[in-house]
Amino acid sequence: MGQTVSTEARAMYNAGLSGLTYWSPNVNVFRDPRWGRGQETPGEDPFVVSKYAVNYVRGLQEVDEGGNSTGDKLKVSSCCKHYTAYDVDKWKGVDRFHFDAKVTKQDLEDTYQPPFKSCVEEGHVSSVMCSYNRVNGIPTCADPDLLQGVIRGQWGLDGYIVSDCDSIEVYYHYINYTATPEDAVALALKAGLNMNCGTYLGDYTENAVKQKKVDESVVDQALIYNYIVLMRLGFFDGDPKSLTFGNLGPSDVCTSDNQQLALDAAKQGIVLLNNKGALPLSKNNIKNLVAIGPNANATEVMISNYAGIPCRFVSPLQGLQKYISTVSYEPGCSSVKCGNESLIEAAVKAATIADTVVLVVGLDQSIEEESLDRENLTLPGFQQKLVVEVANATDGTVILVVMSASPIDISFAKKLTSIGGILWVGYPGQDGGDAIAQVIFGDYNPGGRTPFTWYPQAYVDEVPMTDMNMRANTTSNFPGRTYRFYTGNSIYEFGHGLSYSTFSNFIISCPSTILIQLTTNLSNTISNGQAIDLSTVNCNNLTFELVIGVRNNGTRDGTHVILVFWKPASSAEVSGAPNVELVGFERVEVKSGKTESVTVKVDVCKGLSVVDSEGKRKLITGEHTILVGSPSEGQVRHHFNVRLPAESGDKGIVST
């Protein structure tokens, strides 16, 4: 996807219609299900977000010449945003400009920072954007520890640090963090900011230098970082038409291959949440199909936010019409807000004479978007009433399609016996209608997994969105956040997703013991449950391979996403370890009745370390557990020990 986006970006640039700096991707973890910008992210898990970030950034930036990636040149410049602990836009009167995120060292290290660290260290992103909010009292764009200290000092950013738009003005004007605009500018520059999306650096830097609030050399260094990225993009290499991407133009935009990729991505992302045997539908058995719902004929809704001009639209209704030409349509609601019941009666009447109903409900940018967080998890307005009355009115099959970026409490729908299947489709892009129809009618066997926990409404009734804590706290009755720490009940758990096939996982090989070498002369008599500081462990090449077998027991070919979770050893020395944590995932295509093997590589220091209350990573000795598969599909467990060598010749990874 990243490569395709950057190719089209270069083509648009050559036509004079775009630049070459793209402030994407958003790599904030989807911590709270109400966040309006969750649609921009790949989910609630830091490992998934990190993998996405690295691959998307590389796809955007890397210049592939003759099969070799050239490290210095940039195809386009990517930017990982919004650094850091940013995921409150506007919720119950609290907005991102005024919000002070109170974050523990533990949560910062193992939840909020990992995607950004991966962006810089593994993806080699050329820019990082600091956010509007404060973290523990300090605006992120004015924090020298977060910017100069971590991004550039610890992680080694090769590029520039940019503010979110008008962030300097925000902390001067909105929260009065500094006495003057010159103070605000000086603070940002000295903290490590190199570019301001906005006017403050342009308006006040000269005066800040004259007033000796910031040294001119700091300004020079900021300019150097910016110009280096321009040089890497080829701005000073001569005639653009003679350079690597100079031949790209309008004909390279909206190509058939690119549009097929969009369709494939949409299909891969669809999650089959429930199936009572109703799916897939057979077009030969349908006489009267009706599409109902405020998103049943959606177009622009499907492309979410920050979208360009699509090549075309195929709405869900249009997709269904390619299978059943006589599909009838009733919106049921005039919009997703569904503020009145006036259209429900007509929808119910259409359902009574239909043998098949496809209900497409959900959200859009009027409910969840930048600067607009949700306050509840239910379907807006009278949508739930629409679903219930339509489902109760028909004697036929009802398929519920949920189009939204974030989870919705649809527990009521799971209980309705007439609803034979439920799909979550996200915002599926320009060809979403084709993707939905192909899944519903079985031309594509779904294999998507939900990237977040589906909480009940009671969760958000109890948990303020502004509480940044991840870990459960029994004293305060705080249930925790995301599958890693949540202790309550879920409608659907992270990683849930069904198929029209039945897959079984089994472990072919995995180490029984992992021996760790220390870089210091600590005693080798360390007992189980001891937390060893990761800085004392020799992490070089400390990886192991997990070989998993996947058998397709069904009658259909299909793709299966293998999820590998890890449950850490217990230790009295570290509190707040995750319940479980994802350490690997792979998608594999398996033919009906066949078995495929998949190898998942696990980095011990990155994947199997926990974080203590001081934000220090630790490796726990003792028995750890690998769990293959999501909780809803039946997990295969494997136990292994992490320990020090018993003697000098005892080293390496011991396999089963």
XYZ file of C-alpha atoms in Angstrom:
656
model
C 0.000 0.000 0.000
C 2.753 2.436 0.921
C 4.571 1.857 -2.358
C 1.396 2.460 -4.346
C 0.571 5.636 -2.426
C 4.080 7.007 -2.948
C 4.029 6.170 -6.659
C 0.760 8.047 -7.102
C 2.159 10.869 -4.956
C 5.182 11.226 -7.237
C 2.895 11.170 -10.264
C 0.728 13.919 -8.768
C 3.840 15.910 -7.864
C 5.070 15.742 -11.451
C 1.697 17.098 -12.565
C 2.033 20.013 -10.139
C -0.813 18.802 -7.944
C 0.977 17.753 -4.735
C 4.159 18.038 -2.715
C 6.512 15.311 -1.547
C 6.127 15.527 2.231
C 3.315 13.404 3.632
C 2.468 13.737 7.302
C 1.409 10.150 7.597
C 1.003 7.647 9.241
C -0.864 8.211 12.475
C 0.741 5.721 14.866
C -1.061 6.590 18.086
C -2.414 3.486 19.787
C -6.230 3.237 19.707
C -6.406 3.321 23.508
C -10.028 4.327 24.002
C -12.910 3.161 21.768
C -14.454 6.654 21.750
C -11.519 8.360 20.038
C -12.635 10.140 16.862
C -9.324 9.541 15.088
C -9.104 5.840 15.777
C -10.013 5.425 12.110
C -6.535 6.656 11.176
C -4.747 3.962 13.161
C -4.345 0.182 12.843
C -5.722 -0.609 16.286
C -5.127 -0.934 20.011
C -2.021 -3.109 20.064
C 1.435 -1.420 20.135
C 3.066 -4.340 18.309
C 0.562 -4.217 15.440
C 0.800 -0.442 15.217
C 4.597 -0.680 15.188
C 4.661 -3.271 12.400
C 2.200 -1.228 10.371
C 4.234 1.922 10.934
C 7.522 0.396 9.824
C 6.112 -1.177 6.677
C 4.005 1.802 5.640
C 6.874 4.227 6.185
C 9.251 2.035 4.192
C 6.692 1.757 1.407
C 6.340 5.507 1.232
C 9.992 6.435 1.525
C 12.255 3.779 0.066
C 13.677 4.218 -3.396
C 14.103 0.852 -5.050
C 16.719 0.979 -7.789
C 17.458 -2.302 -9.480
C 16.121 -4.323 -6.584
C 18.257 -2.505 -4.014
C 16.905 0.041 -1.567
C 18.935 3.241 -1.512
C 19.128 4.395 2.093
C 19.674 8.133 1.661
C 17.209 8.947 -1.116
C 13.526 9.409 -0.404
C 10.625 8.639 -2.709
C 8.435 10.816 -0.495
C 9.026 11.977 3.060
C 6.868 10.255 5.646
C 6.007 11.508 9.130
C 4.960 9.520 12.196
C 2.425 11.391 14.309
C 1.222 12.501 16.918
C 4.007 12.259 19.458
C 3.017 11.340 22.149
C 0.141 9.999 24.308
C -2.299 11.820 22.041
C -5.784 10.391 21.715
C -8.230 12.855 23.223
C -9.634 15.234 20.614
C -12.820 16.631 22.088
C -14.717 14.755 24.738
C -17.257 16.226 27.133
C -15.724 19.685 26.987
C -12.095 18.537 27.134
C -10.174 19.342 23.956
C -6.733 18.402 22.684
C -5.421 21.974 22.982
C -5.937 22.093 26.738
C -5.580 18.416 27.668
C -2.748 17.394 29.965
C -2.160 13.647 29.595
C -1.052 12.225 32.921
C 0.966 9.193 31.899
C 2.983 6.818 34.056
C 6.536 5.900 33.081
C 5.368 2.309 32.710
C 2.537 3.111 30.292
C 4.682 5.536 28.310
C 7.366 2.922 27.725
C 5.244 -0.101 26.828
C 2.156 1.449 25.204
C 2.520 4.992 23.918
C 6.143 5.104 22.749
C 6.826 1.770 20.946
C 5.220 2.720 17.578
C 7.244 5.938 17.409
C 10.424 4.160 18.390
C 9.853 1.569 15.660
C 9.114 4.337 13.146
C 12.503 5.905 13.775
C 14.755 2.930 14.485
C 13.319 0.374 12.048
C 11.303 2.393 9.542
C 13.907 5.212 9.345
C 11.131 7.757 9.074
C 12.310 11.210 7.991
C 9.972 13.187 10.259
C 8.126 12.973 13.566
C 5.255 15.285 14.489
C 4.747 16.368 18.096
C 1.190 16.737 19.337
C -1.055 19.449 20.777
C -1.438 17.993 24.238
C 0.773 18.185 27.249
C 2.309 15.082 28.793
C 2.667 15.356 32.552
C 2.406 19.123 32.413
C 4.727 19.914 29.502
C 3.597 20.562 25.898
C 5.120 17.823 23.780
C 6.435 20.353 21.261
C 8.289 22.156 24.058
C 9.693 19.138 25.895
C 13.467 18.744 25.398
C 13.433 15.299 26.992
C 10.828 13.955 24.568
C 12.202 15.684 21.443
C 15.944 16.225 21.658
C 16.433 13.596 24.327
C 14.397 10.651 23.047
C 13.565 11.126 19.353
C 16.948 12.433 18.304
C 19.204 11.354 21.150
C 18.032 7.838 22.013
C 16.402 6.771 18.756
C 18.622 8.672 16.315
C 16.095 10.391 14.039
C 17.565 11.195 10.628
C 15.168 13.952 9.662
C 13.170 16.808 11.131
C 10.720 17.230 14.005
C 7.577 19.184 13.107
C 4.757 20.548 15.225
C 1.139 19.682 14.712
C -0.439 22.697 13.084
C -0.182 25.814 15.257
C 0.973 23.830 18.307
C 3.332 26.604 19.394
C 0.524 29.127 19.217
C -1.689 26.701 21.120
C 0.541 26.446 24.163
C 1.163 30.197 24.183
C -2.346 31.417 23.425
C -4.601 28.665 24.778
C -2.865 27.635 27.996
C -0.561 30.615 28.591
C 2.426 28.336 28.967
C 4.849 31.169 28.095
C 4.770 34.918 28.646
C 5.394 35.926 25.029
C 5.279 34.400 21.547
C 9.077 34.767 21.384
C 9.380 32.686 24.549
C 7.135 30.033 22.991
C 9.231 29.896 19.829
C 12.507 29.802 21.740
C 11.238 27.012 23.977
C 10.232 24.875 20.990
C 13.474 25.390 19.077
C 15.640 24.641 22.103
C 13.547 21.539 22.843
C 14.391 20.176 19.381
C 11.543 21.331 17.141
C 12.757 22.016 13.595
C 9.611 23.007 11.723
C 6.326 24.614 12.664
C 3.153 23.808 10.807
C 1.798 27.296 11.254
C 3.175 30.826 11.371
C 4.857 31.232 14.749
C 8.399 30.273 13.769
C 8.192 32.558 10.738
C 6.681 35.405 12.722
C 8.684 35.357 15.934
C 12.018 33.545 15.501
C 13.917 36.643 14.378
C 12.787 38.591 17.425
C 13.527 35.643 19.701
C 17.112 35.617 18.410
C 17.446 39.398 18.764
C 16.140 39.173 22.327
C 18.731 36.444 23.002
C 16.046 33.953 23.953
C 17.494 31.414 21.522
C 20.891 31.196 19.850
C 21.080 31.591 16.093
C 22.990 28.315 15.878
C 19.869 26.491 17.099
C 17.907 28.022 14.225
C 20.670 27.055 11.796
C 20.557 23.456 12.994
C 16.789 23.313 12.541
C 17.180 24.541 8.962
C 19.892 21.968 8.288
C 17.609 19.111 9.340
C 14.871 20.448 7.063
C 17.129 20.971 4.050
C 18.703 17.538 4.383
C 15.257 16.003 3.831
C 14.727 18.240 0.788
C 18.082 17.068 -0.566
C 17.149 13.425 -0.001
C 13.944 14.050 -1.959
C 16.010 15.287 -4.914
C 15.021 18.943 -4.859
C 18.549 20.035 -5.783
C 19.378 17.280 -8.289
C 18.402 19.093 -11.468
C 15.547 18.613 -13.887
C 12.924 16.433 -12.099
C 11.973 14.807 -15.418
C 15.435 13.308 -15.704
C 15.365 11.795 -12.198
C 14.200 8.382 -11.019
C 10.465 9.173 -10.879
C 10.397 11.830 -13.569
C 8.430 9.687 -16.004
C 5.417 9.240 -13.698
C 2.261 11.157 -14.528
C -1.557 11.080 -14.510
C -1.623 7.676 -16.228
C 0.018 6.196 -13.122
C -2.875 7.284 -10.910
C -5.974 5.088 -10.549
C -4.443 2.277 -12.567
C -6.306 -1.030 -12.704
C -3.626 -2.626 -10.500
C -3.934 0.134 -7.914
C -7.692 -0.146 -7.824
C -7.456 -3.916 -7.497
C -5.113 -3.390 -4.555
C -7.712 -1.139 -2.923
C -10.338 -3.842 -3.380
C -8.023 -6.554 -2.033
C -7.199 -4.446 1.023
C -10.890 -3.890 1.707
C -11.656 -7.598 1.477
C -8.751 -8.568 3.706
C -9.922 -6.084 6.329
C -13.503 -7.335 6.619
C -14.169 -9.225 9.854
C -16.830 -11.913 10.124
C -18.003 -11.380 13.702
C -20.878 -13.853 13.836
C -22.244 -16.539 11.563
C -25.170 -18.775 12.402
C -24.786 -20.629 9.122
C -26.486 -17.917 7.079
C -23.310 -16.810 5.302
C -22.313 -16.980 2.576
C -25.549 -16.287 0.775
C -26.444 -18.093 -2.444
C -27.759 -15.823 -5.157
C -29.666 -18.774 -6.624
C -31.814 -19.050 -3.504
C -32.775 -15.388 -3.215
C -35.951 -14.065 -4.753
C -36.322 -10.757 -2.934
C -33.292 -8.989 -1.440
C -33.602 -5.611 0.256
C -30.721 -3.389 1.393
C -31.611 -1.290 4.414
C -29.776 1.204 6.536
C -28.171 4.657 6.563
C -24.912 3.247 5.200
C -26.465 0.841 2.704
C -25.820 3.238 -0.171
C -22.769 4.942 1.350
C -20.059 6.414 -0.865
C -17.956 9.150 0.733
C -18.486 7.573 4.137
C -16.371 4.623 2.984
C -13.193 6.624 2.392
C -12.983 7.918 5.965
C -11.005 11.107 6.663
C -7.857 12.596 5.123
C -8.819 10.946 1.847
C -8.010 12.099 -1.650
C -10.390 12.074 -4.590
C -11.324 8.442 -5.270
C -11.145 6.895 -8.707
C -14.758 5.798 -8.334
C -17.274 4.617 -5.740
C -19.044 1.289 -5.432
C -21.582 1.524 -2.626
C -22.842 -1.538 -0.732
C -26.117 -1.307 -2.658
C -24.266 -1.243 -5.976
C -22.115 -4.168 -4.908
C -25.156 -6.249 -4.017
C -26.827 -5.347 -7.326
C -24.003 -7.089 -9.169
C -25.288 -10.339 -7.651
C -29.023 -9.629 -7.432
C -30.038 -7.019 -9.986
C -33.472 -6.495 -8.451
C -32.262 -5.396 -5.025
C -34.629 -2.904 -3.432
C -33.423 -0.216 -1.051
C -34.757 1.596 1.985
C -32.475 3.892 4.022
C -34.444 3.464 7.255
C -32.753 6.646 8.523
C -31.964 9.840 6.661
C -28.426 9.824 8.126
C -26.381 7.826 10.597
C -27.500 10.210 13.341
C -31.003 8.820 12.721
C -32.663 11.586 14.648
C -36.237 10.478 13.959
C -38.238 7.352 13.141
C -39.965 8.616 10.021
C -38.255 6.224 7.589
C -38.304 3.100 9.749
C -41.868 2.076 8.828
C -41.032 1.873 5.111
C -37.930 -0.180 5.882
C -39.919 -2.592 8.036
C -42.560 -2.948 5.310
C -39.866 -3.803 2.751
C -38.389 -6.357 5.129
C -41.708 -8.163 5.621
C -41.847 -9.197 1.961
C -38.113 -9.931 1.576
C -36.523 -13.323 1.945
C -33.129 -11.710 2.555
C -32.230 -8.424 4.241
C -28.800 -6.806 4.322
C -28.770 -4.139 7.016
C -25.868 -1.680 6.759
C -25.624 0.496 9.851
C -22.858 2.259 11.747
C -21.146 5.625 11.937
C -19.592 8.350 9.785
C -17.633 11.580 10.198
C -20.568 13.290 11.871
C -20.120 10.893 14.801
C -16.396 10.162 14.888
C -13.725 12.396 13.403
C -10.832 14.682 14.238
C -11.975 17.097 16.977
C -14.975 14.886 17.741
C -14.833 11.939 20.111
C -17.822 9.758 20.894
C -19.529 9.801 24.268
C -21.070 6.346 24.048
C -20.672 3.071 22.171
C -24.231 2.514 21.035
C -25.624 2.961 17.551
C -26.636 6.609 17.057
C -30.231 7.764 17.319
C -32.877 5.252 16.310
C -30.533 2.902 14.459
C -30.912 0.186 17.086
C -34.684 0.416 16.797
C -34.342 0.117 13.028
C -32.276 -3.055 13.370
C -34.609 -4.657 15.904
C -37.837 -3.869 14.059
C -36.494 -4.958 10.678
C -35.068 -8.165 12.127
C -38.345 -8.979 13.849
C -40.443 -8.179 10.769
C -38.911 -10.621 8.319
C -39.189 -14.366 8.111
C -36.088 -14.449 5.980
C -32.366 -14.123 6.557
C -30.906 -10.924 8.000
C -27.253 -10.005 7.575
C -26.010 -7.106 9.676
C -23.110 -5.065 8.296
C -21.447 -2.597 10.662
C -19.609 0.227 8.899
C -17.572 2.192 11.422
C -13.992 2.852 12.460
C -14.540 2.017 16.098
C -16.363 -0.651 18.073
C -20.091 -0.438 18.755
C -22.069 -2.199 21.452
C -24.124 -4.518 19.259
C -24.781 -7.067 21.992
C -28.505 -6.639 21.324
C -28.005 -7.796 17.723
C -26.150 -10.936 18.773
C -29.251 -11.943 20.724
C -31.665 -11.510 17.808
C -32.273 -15.001 16.390
C -33.222 -13.675 12.958
C -29.803 -12.084 12.410
C -27.852 -14.859 10.755
C -24.503 -13.135 10.323
C -22.661 -9.992 11.365
C -19.805 -8.311 9.486
C -17.607 -5.413 10.544
C -16.198 -3.654 7.488
C -14.515 -0.538 8.909
C -14.486 2.253 6.344
C -13.602 0.034 3.383
C -12.588 2.579 0.725
C -13.807 3.325 -2.768
C -14.633 -0.299 -3.643
C -16.153 -1.139 -0.278
C -19.431 -2.175 -1.844
C -17.761 -4.789 -4.024
C -15.740 -6.078 -1.077
C -18.832 -6.414 1.116
C -20.859 -8.149 -1.596
C -18.066 -10.565 -2.495
C -17.805 -11.625 1.143
C -21.565 -11.901 1.620
C -21.977 -14.079 -1.480
C -18.897 -16.187 -0.820
C -16.634 -15.150 -3.677
C -14.179 -14.107 -0.981
C -13.644 -16.099 2.183
C -13.191 -13.596 5.023
C -10.100 -13.813 7.207
C -9.882 -10.421 8.910
C -9.360 -9.974 12.650
C -10.734 -7.173 14.763
C -7.870 -4.831 15.722
C -9.510 -3.714 18.956
C -11.641 -4.868 21.862
C -15.407 -4.444 21.500
C -16.473 -3.132 24.897
C -20.020 -2.980 26.281
C -21.590 0.420 26.831
C -21.104 -0.042 30.582
C -17.350 0.310 30.069
C -17.519 3.908 28.902
C -20.133 4.711 31.526
C -17.482 3.864 34.126
C -14.184 4.945 32.517
C -13.363 8.587 31.757
C -11.710 8.997 28.379
C -9.202 11.360 29.978
C -7.824 8.662 32.284
C -4.630 7.660 30.470
C -3.878 4.650 32.670
C -3.672 1.338 30.866
C -3.494 -1.063 33.782
C -6.437 -2.294 35.809
C -6.706 -1.051 39.373
C -8.999 -2.978 41.709
C -8.768 -0.302 44.407
C -10.358 2.313 42.152
C -12.495 -0.220 40.232
C -10.661 0.696 37.047
C -10.983 -2.272 34.625
C -7.939 -1.492 32.469
C -7.669 -0.770 28.766
C -7.234 -2.947 25.672
C -6.915 -6.715 25.667
C -3.495 -6.438 27.302
C -4.875 -5.111 30.587
C -8.684 -5.156 30.454
C -10.283 -7.402 33.070
C -13.953 -7.032 32.139
C -16.280 -8.711 29.676
C -16.083 -8.057 25.933
C -18.618 -8.292 23.156
C -15.766 -9.384 20.880
C -12.176 -9.785 21.943
C -9.145 -8.370 20.164
C -8.149 -10.686 17.316
C -11.597 -12.226 16.879
C -12.590 -13.131 13.346
C -14.385 -16.053 11.707
C -14.091 -17.691 8.297
C -16.232 -19.803 6.004
C -13.611 -22.481 6.621
C -12.529 -24.073 9.880
C -8.836 -23.859 10.667
C -6.834 -25.641 13.326
C -3.426 -24.547 14.602
C -0.724 -26.752 16.048
C 2.841 -26.115 17.088
C 5.448 -27.970 15.060
C 8.498 -26.675 16.892
C 9.321 -24.151 19.587
C 12.171 -23.937 22.116
C 11.619 -25.428 25.545
C 14.350 -23.296 27.092
C 15.827 -19.938 26.232
C 19.209 -19.187 27.740
C 20.175 -15.570 28.194
C 23.700 -14.246 28.447
C 24.479 -11.254 30.629
C 26.882 -8.454 29.816
C 27.777 -8.081 33.492
C 29.089 -10.514 36.067
C 25.862 -11.099 37.910
C 25.370 -14.362 39.726
C 24.147 -17.250 37.604
C 22.064 -18.458 40.548
C 19.203 -16.132 39.637
C 15.943 -17.807 40.626
C 12.657 -18.022 38.760
C 10.612 -14.853 38.819
C 13.597 -12.567 39.015
C 13.456 -9.418 36.907
C 16.724 -8.864 35.080
C 17.382 -5.377 33.760
C 17.327 -5.602 29.977
C 20.378 -3.347 29.746
C 22.429 -6.160 31.307
C 21.271 -8.802 28.794
C 23.191 -9.585 25.603
C 20.336 -9.117 23.137
C 22.404 -9.649 19.980
C 20.730 -12.317 17.843
C 18.576 -13.372 20.775
C 15.643 -14.575 18.719
C 13.860 -17.868 18.256
C 11.605 -19.365 15.622
C 8.162 -20.733 16.273
C 6.963 -23.091 13.532
C 3.178 -23.420 13.388
C 1.064 -25.768 11.350
C -2.295 -24.608 10.003
C -4.828 -27.077 8.664
C -7.901 -26.046 6.686
C -10.617 -28.474 7.765
C -13.307 -26.789 5.703
C -14.570 -27.187 2.162
C -13.405 -23.740 1.018
C -9.947 -22.371 0.364
C -9.160 -19.490 2.660
C -6.641 -17.265 4.350
C -5.921 -17.610 8.031
C -4.263 -15.017 10.233
C -2.096 -16.689 12.846
C -1.871 -14.728 16.073
C 0.927 -15.518 18.515
C 0.443 -14.237 22.057
C 2.817 -14.381 24.995
C 1.993 -14.643 28.679
C 4.959 -13.562 30.802
C 6.337 -15.432 33.766
C 5.114 -14.119 37.096
C 7.376 -11.976 39.205
C 6.923 -10.234 42.526
C 9.440 -7.633 41.336
C 7.306 -6.228 38.488
C 3.678 -5.263 38.895
C 1.322 -4.503 36.047
C 2.551 -7.053 33.527
C 0.087 -7.562 30.646
C -2.490 -10.338 30.744
C -1.137 -11.477 27.394
C 0.632 -9.647 24.584
C 0.803 -10.168 20.838
C 4.360 -10.991 19.704
C 3.769 -12.194 16.147
C 1.221 -12.575 13.368
C 1.230 -13.960 9.837
C -1.389 -14.397 7.127
C -1.295 -17.707 5.273
C -3.421 -19.086 2.446
C -4.475 -22.688 2.966
C -6.327 -24.800 0.426
C -9.277 -26.908 1.537
C -8.094 -30.056 3.309
C -4.455 -28.980 3.182
C -1.894 -27.995 5.810
C 0.658 -25.217 5.628
C 3.507 -24.415 7.984
C 4.360 -20.879 9.003
C 7.459 -19.617 10.798
C 7.132 -16.731 13.232
C 10.338 -15.161 14.510
C 10.254 -13.753 18.031
C 12.782 -11.245 19.339
C 13.296 -12.138 22.991
C 14.391 -8.720 24.231
C 11.767 -6.764 22.278
C 8.901 -9.205 22.497
C 9.305 -10.954 25.836
C 10.304 -8.090 28.120
C 8.048 -6.332 30.594
C 8.231 -2.784 31.934
C 8.441 -1.864 35.603
C 6.949 1.157 37.347
C 10.053 3.237 36.555
C 9.735 2.586 32.832
C 12.662 0.129 32.758
C 12.458 -2.990 30.647
C 13.016 -6.284 32.424
C 13.365 -9.911 31.375
C 11.688 -12.296 33.812
C 13.233 -15.684 34.475
C 10.984 -18.695 34.803
C 8.132 -20.273 32.867
C 6.602 -18.240 30.044
C 3.718 -19.287 27.797
C 3.107 -18.983 24.063
C -0.540 -19.023 22.966
C -1.329 -19.524 19.286
C -4.710 -18.267 18.113
C -7.290 -15.819 19.405
C -9.320 -16.660 22.511
C -12.417 -17.246 20.387
C -10.821 -19.926 18.202
C -9.263 -22.124 20.880
C -5.659 -21.446 21.717
C -2.733 -23.850 21.532
C -0.321 -23.387 24.429
C 3.395 -23.995 24.733
C 5.412 -23.447 27.893
C 9.095 -22.594 27.886
C 11.673 -21.468 30.412
C 13.871 -18.395 30.319
C 16.979 -18.803 32.447
C 20.682 -18.132 32.737
C 23.216 -20.791 31.678
C 23.943 -23.353 34.351
C 27.620 -23.362 33.382
C 29.933 -21.587 30.956
C 29.400 -24.071 28.137
C 25.635 -23.919 28.474
C 24.530 -21.253 26.014
C 22.134 -20.482 23.228
C 18.548 -21.532 22.703
C 17.622 -25.097 23.604
C 14.940 -26.502 21.329
C 12.383 -29.164 22.068
